[in-house]
Every structure is written in C-alpha cells, then in structure tokens.
Tab-separated table of C-alpha atoms and ligand atoms in Angstrom:
chain	number	residue	atom	x	y	z
Z	228	MET	CA	11.874	-59.263	68.436
Z	229	ALA	CA	12.058	-61.989	65.795
Z	230	LYS	CA	10.334	-62.384	62.362
Z	231	ALA	CA	7.658	-65.178	61.852
Z	232	THR	CA	6.134	-66.049	58.483
Z	233	TYR	CA	2.591	-67.722	58.274
Z	234	ILE	CA	1.460	-69.261	55.042
Z	235	GLU	CA	-2.246	-70.135	54.654
Z	236	HIS	CA	-3.095	-73.362	52.704
Z	237	ASN	CA	-4.325	-71.121	49.768
Z	238	GLY	CA	-0.662	-69.539	49.502
Z	239	THR	CA	-1.205	-66.256	51.314
Z	240	VAL	CA	1.870	-65.146	52.954
Z	241	ARG	CA	2.088	-62.928	56.058
Z	242	SER	CA	5.184	-62.030	57.946
Z	243	VAL	CA	5.142	-60.493	61.551
Z	244	GLU	CA	7.369	-59.307	64.054
Z	245	VAL	CA	7.035	-61.134	67.408
Z	246	ASP	CA	8.488	-60.140	70.794
Z	247	ASP	CA	10.433	-62.696	72.614
Z	248	GLY	CA	8.406	-64.886	74.821
Z	249	ILE	CA	5.286	-64.569	72.644
Z	250	SER	CA	3.759	-67.664	71.234
Z	251	LEU	CA	3.164	-68.039	67.712
Z	252	MET	CA	-0.561	-68.543	68.452
Z	253	GLU	CA	-0.591	-65.132	70.449
Z	254	ALA	CA	1.165	-63.524	67.465
Z	255	ALA	CA	-1.161	-64.843	65.089
Z	256	LEU	CA	-4.203	-63.619	67.049
Z	257	ALA	CA	-2.748	-60.241	67.514
Z	258	ASN	CA	-1.961	-59.857	63.742
Z	259	LEU	CA	-5.301	-61.246	62.587
Z	260	ILE	CA	-3.665	-64.392	60.879
Z	261	PRO	CA	-6.474	-66.417	59.584
Z	262	GLY	CA	-6.702	-70.337	60.361
Z	263	ILE	CA	-5.281	-70.047	64.039
Z	264	ASP	CA	-8.129	-69.535	66.610
Z	265	GLY	CA	-6.363	-70.311	69.880
Z	266	ASP	CA	-9.627	-71.253	71.309
Z	267	CYS	CA	-8.028	-72.849	74.740
Z	268	GLY	CA	-5.955	-69.819	75.427
Z	269	GLY	CA	-2.597	-71.733	74.911
Z	270	ALA	CA	-3.328	-74.581	77.171
Z	271	ALA	CA	-2.521	-77.117	74.501
Z	272	ALA	CA	-6.048	-78.457	74.766
Z	273	CYS	CA	-7.828	-77.482	71.647
Z	274	ALA	CA	-5.475	-77.823	68.718
Z	275	THR	CA	-6.932	-74.792	66.933
Z	276	CYS	CA	-3.607	-73.609	66.548
Z	277	HIS	CA	-1.975	-76.481	64.693
Z	278	VAL	CA	0.593	-75.534	62.252
Z	279	HIS	CA	3.078	-77.225	59.888
Z	280	VAL	CA	6.416	-75.984	60.653
Z	281	ALA	CA	8.765	-75.573	57.695
Z	282	GLU	CA	11.248	-78.569	57.467
Z	283	GLU	CA	14.380	-76.671	57.854
Z	284	TRP	CA	12.958	-75.259	61.456
Z	285	LEU	CA	11.785	-78.516	62.812
Z	286	ASP	CA	15.267	-79.294	64.487
Z	287	LYS	CA	15.393	-75.646	66.111
Z	288	LEU	CA	11.994	-76.262	68.010
Z	289	PRO	CA	11.747	-77.049	71.783
Z	290	ALA	CA	10.998	-80.495	72.603
Z	291	MET	CA	7.355	-81.675	72.513
Z	292	GLU	CA	5.435	-82.326	75.846
Z	293	PRO	CA	3.071	-85.092	76.074
Z	294	LEU	CA	0.060	-83.233	75.918
Z	295	GLU	CA	0.912	-81.448	72.892
Z	296	HIS	CA	1.762	-84.950	71.462
Z	297	SER	CA	-1.506	-86.218	72.299
Z	298	MET	CA	-3.464	-83.205	71.037
Z	299	LEU	CA	-1.634	-83.510	67.718
Z	300	ASP	CA	-2.581	-87.180	67.388
Z	301	MET	CA	-6.111	-86.044	66.937
Z	302	ALA	CA	-5.623	-82.974	65.049
Z	303	ALA	CA	-6.905	-83.127	61.477
Z	304	GLY	CA	-3.933	-83.197	58.793
Z	305	SER	CA	-1.435	-83.742	61.526
Z	306	ASP	CA	2.166	-85.131	60.345
Z	307	HIS	CA	5.684	-85.043	61.101
Z	308	ARG	CA	5.902	-81.310	60.768
Z	309	SER	CA	3.047	-80.637	63.107
Z	310	ARG	CA	3.264	-78.398	66.235
Z	311	LEU	CA	0.772	-76.258	68.430
Z	312	ALA	CA	1.704	-72.692	67.625
Z	313	CYS	CA	0.737	-71.997	71.292
Z	314	GLN	CA	3.646	-74.215	72.573
Z	315	LEU	CA	6.092	-72.339	70.281
Z	316	LYS	CA	7.557	-69.136	72.087
Z	317	MET	CA	9.660	-66.730	69.857
Z	318	CYS	CA	13.150	-66.203	70.611
Z	319	THR	CA	16.223	-65.180	68.478
Z	320	LYS	CA	16.901	-68.757	67.718
Z	321	LEU	CA	13.620	-68.854	65.861
Z	322	ASP	CA	13.970	-65.714	63.844
Z	323	GLY	CA	12.707	-66.165	60.443
Z	324	ILE	CA	10.728	-69.192	61.148
Z	325	VAL	CA	7.993	-70.295	58.766
Z	326	VAL	CA	4.807	-72.237	59.499
Z	327	ARG	CA	1.831	-73.194	57.385
Z	328	THR	CA	-1.806	-73.524	58.513
Z	329	PRO	CA	-3.308	-76.970	57.417
Z	330	LEU	CA	-6.036	-77.249	54.888
Z	331	GLY	CA	-9.187	-77.058	56.914
Z	332	GLN	CA	-8.069	-74.431	58.996
Z	333	HIS	CA	-9.131	-70.825	57.625
L	1554	LIG	FE1	-5.299	-74.369	72.276
L	1554	LIG	FE2	-2.859	-74.187	71.173
L	1554	LIG	S1	-4.449	-72.701	71.605
L	1554	LIG	S2	-4.101	-75.856	71.720
C-alpha cells in the first residue's frame, strides 16, 4: 500500500492509498478522480490517463516503452513530465508520488 496524490488543473488535491501492482489509472478510476478516464483499459492506446508527474518523482519511474512514448507525443499538453498513468504501477518506491492532470482533462 502506498500513497498517491492527484492534483487537478484547478488545484483540487486528492490523496488515496493504492495497493502494490495497481496502476495510477486504475486507482484514479476506483477513487473517482476527475480527468483520468482510462478509455482503453490500460493498453497505452488512448492517452486519456495522461498525467504530469511532479519533477522530484521523474527519476524514480520505470522506463517508458515505445508505445507509451508515441501516445504521449500525440497527447495535448504533453511535456517532459508526461506519463500514462496506466503504465505506472504502484509500489513502495513510489509511495508519496504526486501527479497532476493536464489542462483540458477534467
Ligand atoms: Fe488508455 Fe492509459 S488508459 S492510455
């Protein structure tokens, strides 16, 4: 179990406890976090789970697969902090992670 904090573009902050192995997309859906839809079910094929990861967490994340990279290239508001929440599985190493939903996802 690890804590994840989601910050909406309007500043609303929500922190939830997430079991190990559950993705940040799945945790967002389970906790009704706005702005993360997960339309493709976690297949890295829709980018509706696009988040900006807080700078201090970027070097703790798993490497990006080519499919995630190509989806983020097409996602609105994508930058160096961008990841697909469905590709980020929670673990103790990520306890306390903070992600923001980009403007336009709500
Ligand atoms: Fe579709 Fe993450 S849920 S890319």
